[in-house]
Each structure stands twice: as C-alpha cells, then as structure tokens.
mmCIF file of C-alpha atoms in Angstrom:
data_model
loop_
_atom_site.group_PDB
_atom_site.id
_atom_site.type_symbol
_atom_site.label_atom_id
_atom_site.label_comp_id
_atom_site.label_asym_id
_atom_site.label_seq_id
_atom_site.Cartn_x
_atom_site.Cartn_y
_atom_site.Cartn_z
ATOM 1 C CA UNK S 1 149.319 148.768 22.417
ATOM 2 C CA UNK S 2 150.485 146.513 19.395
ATOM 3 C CA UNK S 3 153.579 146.924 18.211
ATOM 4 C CA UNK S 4 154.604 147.338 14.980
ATOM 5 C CA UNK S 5 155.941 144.566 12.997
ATOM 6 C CA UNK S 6 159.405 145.313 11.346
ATOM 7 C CA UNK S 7 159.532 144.402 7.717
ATOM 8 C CA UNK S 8 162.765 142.090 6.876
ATOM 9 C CA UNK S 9 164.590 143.472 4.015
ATOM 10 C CA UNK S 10 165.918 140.042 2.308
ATOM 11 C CA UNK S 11 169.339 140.198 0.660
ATOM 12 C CA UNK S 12 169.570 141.183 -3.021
ATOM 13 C CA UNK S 13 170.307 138.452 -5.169
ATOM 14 C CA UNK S 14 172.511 139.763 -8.042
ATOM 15 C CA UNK S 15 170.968 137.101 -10.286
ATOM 16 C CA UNK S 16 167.201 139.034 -9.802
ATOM 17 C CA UNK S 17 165.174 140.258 -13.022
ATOM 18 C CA UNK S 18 162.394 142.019 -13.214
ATOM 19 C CA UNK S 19 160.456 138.283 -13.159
ATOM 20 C CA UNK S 20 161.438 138.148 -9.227
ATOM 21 C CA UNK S 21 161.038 141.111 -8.150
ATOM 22 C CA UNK S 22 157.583 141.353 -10.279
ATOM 23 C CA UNK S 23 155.281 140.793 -6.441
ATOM 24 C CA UNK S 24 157.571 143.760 -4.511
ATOM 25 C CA UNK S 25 157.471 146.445 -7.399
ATOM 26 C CA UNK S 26 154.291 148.258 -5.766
ATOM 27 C CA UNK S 27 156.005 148.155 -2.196
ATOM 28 C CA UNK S 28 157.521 151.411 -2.329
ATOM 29 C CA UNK S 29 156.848 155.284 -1.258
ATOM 30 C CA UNK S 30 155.990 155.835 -5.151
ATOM 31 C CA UNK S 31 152.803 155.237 -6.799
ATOM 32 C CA UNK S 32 153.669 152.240 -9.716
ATOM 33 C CA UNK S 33 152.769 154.720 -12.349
ATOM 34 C CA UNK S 34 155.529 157.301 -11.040
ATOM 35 C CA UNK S 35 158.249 154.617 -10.247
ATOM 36 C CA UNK S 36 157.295 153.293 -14.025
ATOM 37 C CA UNK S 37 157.437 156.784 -15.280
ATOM 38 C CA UNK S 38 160.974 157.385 -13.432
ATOM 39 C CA UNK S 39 162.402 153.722 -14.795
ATOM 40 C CA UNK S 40 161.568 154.789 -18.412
ATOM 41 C CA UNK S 41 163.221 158.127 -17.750
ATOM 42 C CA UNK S 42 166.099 156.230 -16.191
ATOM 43 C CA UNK S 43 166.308 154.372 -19.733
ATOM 44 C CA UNK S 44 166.096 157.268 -21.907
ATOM 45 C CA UNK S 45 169.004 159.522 -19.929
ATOM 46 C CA UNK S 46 171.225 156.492 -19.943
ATOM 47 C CA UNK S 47 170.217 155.175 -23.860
ATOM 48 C CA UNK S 48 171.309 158.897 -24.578
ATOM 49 C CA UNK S 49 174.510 158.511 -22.316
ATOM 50 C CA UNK S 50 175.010 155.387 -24.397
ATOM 51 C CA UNK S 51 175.157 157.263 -27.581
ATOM 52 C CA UNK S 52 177.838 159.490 -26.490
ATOM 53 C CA UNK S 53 180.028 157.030 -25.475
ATOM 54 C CA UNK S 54 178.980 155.213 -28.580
ATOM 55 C CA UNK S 55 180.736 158.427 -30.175
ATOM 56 C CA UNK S 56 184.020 158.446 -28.946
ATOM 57 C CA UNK S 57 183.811 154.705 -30.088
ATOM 58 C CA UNK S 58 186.903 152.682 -29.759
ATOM 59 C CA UNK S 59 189.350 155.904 -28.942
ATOM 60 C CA UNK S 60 189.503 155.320 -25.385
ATOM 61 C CA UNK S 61 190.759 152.107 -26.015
ATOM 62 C CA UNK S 62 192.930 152.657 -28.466
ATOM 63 C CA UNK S 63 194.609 155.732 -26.675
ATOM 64 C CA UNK S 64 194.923 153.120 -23.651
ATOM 65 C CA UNK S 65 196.210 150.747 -25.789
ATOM 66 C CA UNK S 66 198.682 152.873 -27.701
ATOM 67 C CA UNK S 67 200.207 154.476 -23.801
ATOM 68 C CA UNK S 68 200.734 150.671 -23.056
ATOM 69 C CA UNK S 69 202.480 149.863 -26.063
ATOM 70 C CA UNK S 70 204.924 152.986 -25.368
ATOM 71 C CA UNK S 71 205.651 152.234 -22.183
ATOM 72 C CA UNK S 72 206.524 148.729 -23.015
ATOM 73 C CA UNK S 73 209.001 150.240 -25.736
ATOM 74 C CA UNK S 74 210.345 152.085 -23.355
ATOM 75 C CA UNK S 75 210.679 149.708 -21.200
ATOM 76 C CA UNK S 76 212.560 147.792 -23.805
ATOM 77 C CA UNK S 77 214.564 151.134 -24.644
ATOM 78 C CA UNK S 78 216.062 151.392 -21.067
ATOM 79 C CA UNK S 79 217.024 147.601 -20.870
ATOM 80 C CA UNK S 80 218.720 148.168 -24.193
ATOM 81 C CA UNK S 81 220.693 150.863 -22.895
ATOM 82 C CA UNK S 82 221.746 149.178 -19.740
ATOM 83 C CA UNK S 83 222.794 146.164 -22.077
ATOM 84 C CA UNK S 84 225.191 148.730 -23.957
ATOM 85 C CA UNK S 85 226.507 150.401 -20.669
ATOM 86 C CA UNK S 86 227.155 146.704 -19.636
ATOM 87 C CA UNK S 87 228.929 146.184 -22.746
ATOM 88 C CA UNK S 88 231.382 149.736 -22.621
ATOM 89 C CA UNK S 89 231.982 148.620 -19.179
ATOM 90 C CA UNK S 90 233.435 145.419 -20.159
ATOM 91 C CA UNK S 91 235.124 146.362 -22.717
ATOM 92 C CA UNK S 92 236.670 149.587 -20.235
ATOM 93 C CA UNK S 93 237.650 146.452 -18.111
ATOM 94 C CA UNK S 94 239.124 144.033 -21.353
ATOM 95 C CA UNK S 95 241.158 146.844 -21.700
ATOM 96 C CA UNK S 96 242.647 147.493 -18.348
ATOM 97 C CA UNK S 97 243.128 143.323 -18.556
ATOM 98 C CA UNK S 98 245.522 144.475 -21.640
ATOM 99 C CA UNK S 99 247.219 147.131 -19.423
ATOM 100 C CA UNK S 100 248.143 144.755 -17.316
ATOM 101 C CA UNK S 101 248.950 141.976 -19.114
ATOM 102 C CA UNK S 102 252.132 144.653 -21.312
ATOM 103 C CA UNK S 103 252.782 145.486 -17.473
ATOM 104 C CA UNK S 104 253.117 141.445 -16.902
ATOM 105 C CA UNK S 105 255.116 141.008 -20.002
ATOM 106 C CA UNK S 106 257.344 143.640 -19.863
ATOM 107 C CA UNK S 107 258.402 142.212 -16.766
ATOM 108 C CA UNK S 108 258.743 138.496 -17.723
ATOM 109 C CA UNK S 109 260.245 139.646 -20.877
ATOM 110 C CA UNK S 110 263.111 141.783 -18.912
ATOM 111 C CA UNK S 111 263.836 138.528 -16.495
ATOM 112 C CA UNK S 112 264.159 136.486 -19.287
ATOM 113 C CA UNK S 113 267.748 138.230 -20.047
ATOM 114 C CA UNK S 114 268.905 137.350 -16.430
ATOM 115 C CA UNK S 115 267.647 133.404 -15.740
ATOM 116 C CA UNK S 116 270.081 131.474 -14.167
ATOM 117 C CA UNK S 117 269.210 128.061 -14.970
ATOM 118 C CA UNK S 118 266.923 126.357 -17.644
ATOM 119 C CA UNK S 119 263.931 125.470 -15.743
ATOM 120 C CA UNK S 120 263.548 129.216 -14.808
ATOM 121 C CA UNK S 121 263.955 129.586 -18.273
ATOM 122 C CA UNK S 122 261.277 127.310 -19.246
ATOM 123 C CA UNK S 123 258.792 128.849 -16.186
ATOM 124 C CA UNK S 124 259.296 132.760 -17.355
ATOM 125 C CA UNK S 125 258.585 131.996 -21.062
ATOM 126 C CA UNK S 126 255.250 129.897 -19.397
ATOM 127 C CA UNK S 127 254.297 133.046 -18.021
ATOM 128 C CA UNK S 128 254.470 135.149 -21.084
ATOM 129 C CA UNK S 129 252.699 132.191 -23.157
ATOM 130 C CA UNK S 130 249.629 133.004 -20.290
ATOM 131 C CA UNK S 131 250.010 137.017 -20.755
ATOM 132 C CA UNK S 132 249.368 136.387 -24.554
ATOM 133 C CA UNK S 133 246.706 134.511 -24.007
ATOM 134 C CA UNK S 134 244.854 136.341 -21.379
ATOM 135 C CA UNK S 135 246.089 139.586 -23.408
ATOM 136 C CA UNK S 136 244.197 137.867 -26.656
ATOM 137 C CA UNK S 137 241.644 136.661 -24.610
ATOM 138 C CA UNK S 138 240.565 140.694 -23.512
ATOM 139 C CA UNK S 139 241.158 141.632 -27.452
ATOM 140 C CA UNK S 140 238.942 138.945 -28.269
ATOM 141 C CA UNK S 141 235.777 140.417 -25.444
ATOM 142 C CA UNK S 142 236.575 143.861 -26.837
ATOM 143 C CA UNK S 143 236.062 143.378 -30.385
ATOM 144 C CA UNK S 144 233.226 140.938 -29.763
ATOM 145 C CA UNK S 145 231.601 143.742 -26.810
ATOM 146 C CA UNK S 146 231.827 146.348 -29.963
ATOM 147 C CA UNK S 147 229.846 144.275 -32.299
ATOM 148 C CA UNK S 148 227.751 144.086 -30.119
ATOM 149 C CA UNK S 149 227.250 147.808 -29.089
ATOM 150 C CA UNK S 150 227.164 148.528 -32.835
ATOM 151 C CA UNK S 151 224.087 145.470 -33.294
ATOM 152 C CA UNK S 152 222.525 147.244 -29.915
ATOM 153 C CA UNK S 153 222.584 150.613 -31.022
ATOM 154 C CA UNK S 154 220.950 149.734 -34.477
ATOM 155 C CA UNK S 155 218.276 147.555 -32.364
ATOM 156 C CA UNK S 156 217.403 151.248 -29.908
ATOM 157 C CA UNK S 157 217.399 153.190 -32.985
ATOM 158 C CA UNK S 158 214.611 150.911 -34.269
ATOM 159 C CA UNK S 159 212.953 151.158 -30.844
ATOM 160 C CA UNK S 160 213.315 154.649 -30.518
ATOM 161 C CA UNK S 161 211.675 155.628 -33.923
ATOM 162 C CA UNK S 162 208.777 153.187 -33.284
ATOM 163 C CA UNK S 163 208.504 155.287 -29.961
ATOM 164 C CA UNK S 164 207.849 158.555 -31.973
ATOM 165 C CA UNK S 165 205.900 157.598 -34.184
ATOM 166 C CA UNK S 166 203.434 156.007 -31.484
ATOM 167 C CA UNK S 167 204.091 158.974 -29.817
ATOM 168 C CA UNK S 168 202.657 161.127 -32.755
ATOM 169 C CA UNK S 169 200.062 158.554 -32.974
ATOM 170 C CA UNK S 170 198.758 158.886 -29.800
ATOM 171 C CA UNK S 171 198.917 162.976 -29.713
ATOM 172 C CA UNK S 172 196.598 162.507 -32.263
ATOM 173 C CA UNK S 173 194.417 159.956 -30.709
ATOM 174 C CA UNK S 174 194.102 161.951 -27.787
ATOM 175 C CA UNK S 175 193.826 165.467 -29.433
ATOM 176 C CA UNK S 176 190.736 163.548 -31.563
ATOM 177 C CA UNK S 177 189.169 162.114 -27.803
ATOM 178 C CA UNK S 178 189.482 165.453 -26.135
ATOM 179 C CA UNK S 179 187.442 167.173 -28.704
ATOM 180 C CA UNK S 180 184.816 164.491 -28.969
ATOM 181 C CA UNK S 181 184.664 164.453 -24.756
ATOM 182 C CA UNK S 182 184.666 168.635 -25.172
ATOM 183 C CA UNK S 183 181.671 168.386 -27.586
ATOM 184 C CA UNK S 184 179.310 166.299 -25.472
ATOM 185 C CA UNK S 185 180.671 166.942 -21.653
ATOM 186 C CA UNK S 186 177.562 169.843 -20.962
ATOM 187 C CA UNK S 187 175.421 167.337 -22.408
ATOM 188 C CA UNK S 188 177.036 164.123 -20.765
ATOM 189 C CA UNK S 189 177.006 166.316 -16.979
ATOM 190 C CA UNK S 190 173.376 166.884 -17.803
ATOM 191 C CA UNK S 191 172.446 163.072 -18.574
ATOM 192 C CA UNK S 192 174.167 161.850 -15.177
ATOM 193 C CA UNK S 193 172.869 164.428 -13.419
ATOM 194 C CA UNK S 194 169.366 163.493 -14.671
ATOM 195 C CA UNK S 195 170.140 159.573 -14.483
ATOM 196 C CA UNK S 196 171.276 160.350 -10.622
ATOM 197 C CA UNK S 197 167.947 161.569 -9.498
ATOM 198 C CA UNK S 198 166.311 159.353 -11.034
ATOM 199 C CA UNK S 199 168.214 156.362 -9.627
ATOM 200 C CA UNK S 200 167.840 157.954 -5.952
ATOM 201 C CA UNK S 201 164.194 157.204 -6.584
ATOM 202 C CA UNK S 202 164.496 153.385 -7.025
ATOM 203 C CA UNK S 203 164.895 151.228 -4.058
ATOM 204 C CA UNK S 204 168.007 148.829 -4.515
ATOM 205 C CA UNK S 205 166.280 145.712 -5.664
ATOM 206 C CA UNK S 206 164.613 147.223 -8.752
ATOM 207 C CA UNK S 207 167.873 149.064 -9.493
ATOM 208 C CA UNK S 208 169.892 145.852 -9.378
ATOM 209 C CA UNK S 209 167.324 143.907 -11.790
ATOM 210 C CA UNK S 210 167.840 147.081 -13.660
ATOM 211 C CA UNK S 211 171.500 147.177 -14.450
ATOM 212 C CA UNK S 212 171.661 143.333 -14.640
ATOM 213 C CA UNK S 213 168.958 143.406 -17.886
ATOM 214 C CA UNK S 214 170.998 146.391 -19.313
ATOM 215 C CA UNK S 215 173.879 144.599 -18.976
ATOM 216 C CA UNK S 216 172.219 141.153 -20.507
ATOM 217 C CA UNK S 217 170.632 143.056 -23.806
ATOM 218 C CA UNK S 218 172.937 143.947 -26.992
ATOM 219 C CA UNK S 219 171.154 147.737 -26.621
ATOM 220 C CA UNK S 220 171.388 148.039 -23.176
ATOM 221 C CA UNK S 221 167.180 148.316 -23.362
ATOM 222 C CA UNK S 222 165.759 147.331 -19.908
ATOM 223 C CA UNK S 223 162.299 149.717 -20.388
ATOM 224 C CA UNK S 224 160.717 150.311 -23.349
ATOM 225 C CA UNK S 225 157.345 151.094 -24.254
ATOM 226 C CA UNK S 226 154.823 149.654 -26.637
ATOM 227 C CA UNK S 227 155.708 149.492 -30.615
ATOM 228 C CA UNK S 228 153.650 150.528 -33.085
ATOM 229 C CA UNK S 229 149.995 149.372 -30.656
ATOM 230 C CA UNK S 230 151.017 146.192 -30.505
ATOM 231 C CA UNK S 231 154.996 145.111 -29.725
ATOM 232 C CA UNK S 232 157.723 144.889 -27.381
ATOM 233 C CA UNK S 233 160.013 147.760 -27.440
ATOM 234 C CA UNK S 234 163.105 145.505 -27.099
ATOM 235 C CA UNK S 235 162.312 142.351 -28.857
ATOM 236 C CA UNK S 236 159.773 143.161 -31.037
ATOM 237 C CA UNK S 237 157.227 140.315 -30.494
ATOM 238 C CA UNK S 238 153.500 140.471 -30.626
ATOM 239 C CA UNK S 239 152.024 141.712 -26.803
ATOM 240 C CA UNK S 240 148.437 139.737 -25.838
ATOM 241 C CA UNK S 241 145.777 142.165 -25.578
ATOM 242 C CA UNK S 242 145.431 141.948 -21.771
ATOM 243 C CA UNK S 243 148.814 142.661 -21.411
ATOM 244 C CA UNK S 244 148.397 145.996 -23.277
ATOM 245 C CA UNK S 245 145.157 147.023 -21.273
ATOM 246 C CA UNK S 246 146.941 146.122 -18.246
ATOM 247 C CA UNK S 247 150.136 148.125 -19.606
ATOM 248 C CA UNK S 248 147.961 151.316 -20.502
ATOM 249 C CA UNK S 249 146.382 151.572 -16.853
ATOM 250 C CA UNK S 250 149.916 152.283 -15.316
ATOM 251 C CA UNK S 251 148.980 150.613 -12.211
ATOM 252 C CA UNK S 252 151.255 147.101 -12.731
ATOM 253 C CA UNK S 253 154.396 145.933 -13.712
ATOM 254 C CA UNK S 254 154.280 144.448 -16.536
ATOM 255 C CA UNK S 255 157.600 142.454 -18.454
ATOM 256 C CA UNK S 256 157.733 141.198 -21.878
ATOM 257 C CA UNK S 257 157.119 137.270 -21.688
ATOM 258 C CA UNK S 258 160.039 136.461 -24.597
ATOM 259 C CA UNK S 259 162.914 139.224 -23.573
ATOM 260 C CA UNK S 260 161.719 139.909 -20.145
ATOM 261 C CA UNK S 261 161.817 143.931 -20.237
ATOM 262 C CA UNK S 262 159.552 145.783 -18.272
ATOM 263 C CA UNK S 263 156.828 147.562 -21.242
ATOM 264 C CA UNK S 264 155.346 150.610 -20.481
ATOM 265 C CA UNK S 265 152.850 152.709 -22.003
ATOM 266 C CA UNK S 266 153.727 154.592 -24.745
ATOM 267 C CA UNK S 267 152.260 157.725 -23.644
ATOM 268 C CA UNK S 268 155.111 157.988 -20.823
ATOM 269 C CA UNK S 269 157.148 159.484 -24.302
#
C-alpha cells in the first residue's frame, strides 16, 4: 500500500507579496474564482472599515494625547505641592530654631550679670554673638521659604487652570468621539464580522501577502478590479490584453505588473 506523502508547509516569510506566493494561490480547498471572489470581499469590508475610522479622524489621538498631557500636569501639580509642604516644614522648623535660640539667650543673657572673671565674660557674650546669628540665620530661611511658597503657589495656580481647561477640552473631545464611535458601531460590528469570515477562508500565506500590500499602499488597496476595461484598480496603468482575458476567466491569479495588486474581474462588484 503506498503511503501518502505529507506536504511540508514552509515558513511564512513576512516579506511575501502576492509575486511569491503567485505558484501556491490554486493550492487550497477553494476553487481560485471563490478564494478571488472572497479576497475582493475581504477588500471591500475592510476599505469600508477604513472609512469609518477615516471618520473619527485624528480624535483618538488627540483625546490620547490630551489624557497624557493632563497627567503630566498633574504630575507636575503634586511635585509642586510637595515642594510647598517642604517649604512650610522648614520654615515650622526655622522657627522652632528661633524658639530656641530666645531660650539660649535668655540664658546667656541672665549669666552675664553673675561672671566672675573676664574671660567668662568674653566666652558668654561669644555665645550670644552665635544665638544672633543662628537666630538671623532661621529669620533669614523663613522669609526666603515664604517667597518661595508665595512664587510656588502662583506657579500651581497656573498649572491648575491649564488642568481645567484641558480637562474641558478633552470632555469635549471625547463627548465628540463617543458620538462618532455610537454612529457607526452597528455598522463597524457588521464590517468585522463580515471581514472575519472572510479571513477564516484564506490560508495564512495569502493573508500575510495580504496585510503586508495593505500596509505598503497609501489606500490600503491590495484587490481591486479592472478600471474603466482597461486599468489597474490601484495604480491606474494600462493592463495588456492577455492579462485581461486571463483576469475575466477567474481561474488565475493575476497581479498588476507596476503596483503589484492582485486585479480581478470587475464583474465580482
């Protein structure tokens, strides 16, 4: 009994086009005119797809691009704000510093009517010339930590408006998406519902030659059919005459020699 010999599936190179995969496009379950027929259908749900998304037009992007920009405000917001508890906290200390330093002086002050000899004297009156200037010193961070408060609260005001009115800004944006997405979502559901059976028709290979030409042309055209008796679809260049008998029997693959789309006949619309 002979036994049957397993066909070798080679890997899918990424970098296919229709071109290389030109030889295998009739080894398949479906007849070339039906897998042509399903291609072209494949095309049309996801050209229509295209348009929908060609709707909303840049508002995705700018609603993503408006949530970034608040969170990096507020990001900037809650730094601020730790800046300015820094600030109080220091100044809280600076002023303890002061507490301690009348404390210090007092006492130094009080010694100073009991000294016995000069050079104790000289050493007390040392001591207060320090308490001053450590006592100046916390003035000094106090008035300097309140500037800066006062320069820190201005700066989070400014921050905090620009928050609201991105905030409005992107209410907006998003209230404008939702009733674009609202609009077309029966349609949309429809389209990749349609697009999904198709696709579970095409083996892998043609599907990845697929989606790499869509990707590769500025309208996303990977089918087309015949234009005006005589033209590619996509590129619009002149189609020999062979070609268009062989394109017209539905029994080939046949791909545009200048923009390397697959043509099919124009009765398929």
């Amino acid at each position: 009994m002979a036994k049957k010999t397993k066909k070798i599936e080679t890997p899918i190179d990424q970098r296919e086009t229709f071109v290389s995969i030109q030889k295998s496009f009739a080894d398949s379950d479906l007849s070339v005119e039906e897998k042509l027929k399903t291609l072209y259908a494949l095309q049309q749900a996801d050209t229509e797809i295209d348009k929908i998304l060609q709707l909303r037009g840049e508002l995705p992007l700018e609603v993503e691009s408006l949530e970034n920009e608040i969170s990096e405000l507020k990001g900037k917001s809650a730094n601020i704000s730790a800046q300015i508890d820094e600030l109080s906290a220091k100044i809280t200390e600076s002023k303890h510093n002061i507490v301690e330093c009348d404390t210090q002086l007092d006492k130094y002050k009080s010694q100073l009517d009991n000294v016995a000899n000069s050079r104790e004297y000289d050493s007390l009156n040392k001591e207060i010339e320090n308490q001053e200037l450590l006592k100046a010193i916390a003035q000094k961070n106090i008035d300097e930590s309140k500037e800066e408060i006062a320069s820190k609260k201005m700066e989070l005001e400014t921050v905090k408006e620009k928050i609201e009115v991105k905030e409005e800004d992107l209410k907006a944006k998003n209230a404008e998406l939702s009733t674009i997405v609202e609009s077309t979502a029966a349609e949309e559901e429809k389209l990749r519902a349609k697009r999904a059976v198709c696709a579970d028709k095409i083996d892998a290979r043609t599907m990845s030659a697929y989606e790499r030409i869509r990707s590769s042309c500025h309208n996303h055209l990977a089918v087309v059919s015949v234009f005006n008796g005589d033209s590619c679809g996509g590129c619009f260049n002149s189609i020999p005459p062979q070609r268009l008998i062989d394109i017209s029997t539905n029994k080939k693959m046949i791909i545009c020699e200048y923009c390397g789309r697959i043509l099919v006949n124009p009765d398929f619309e």
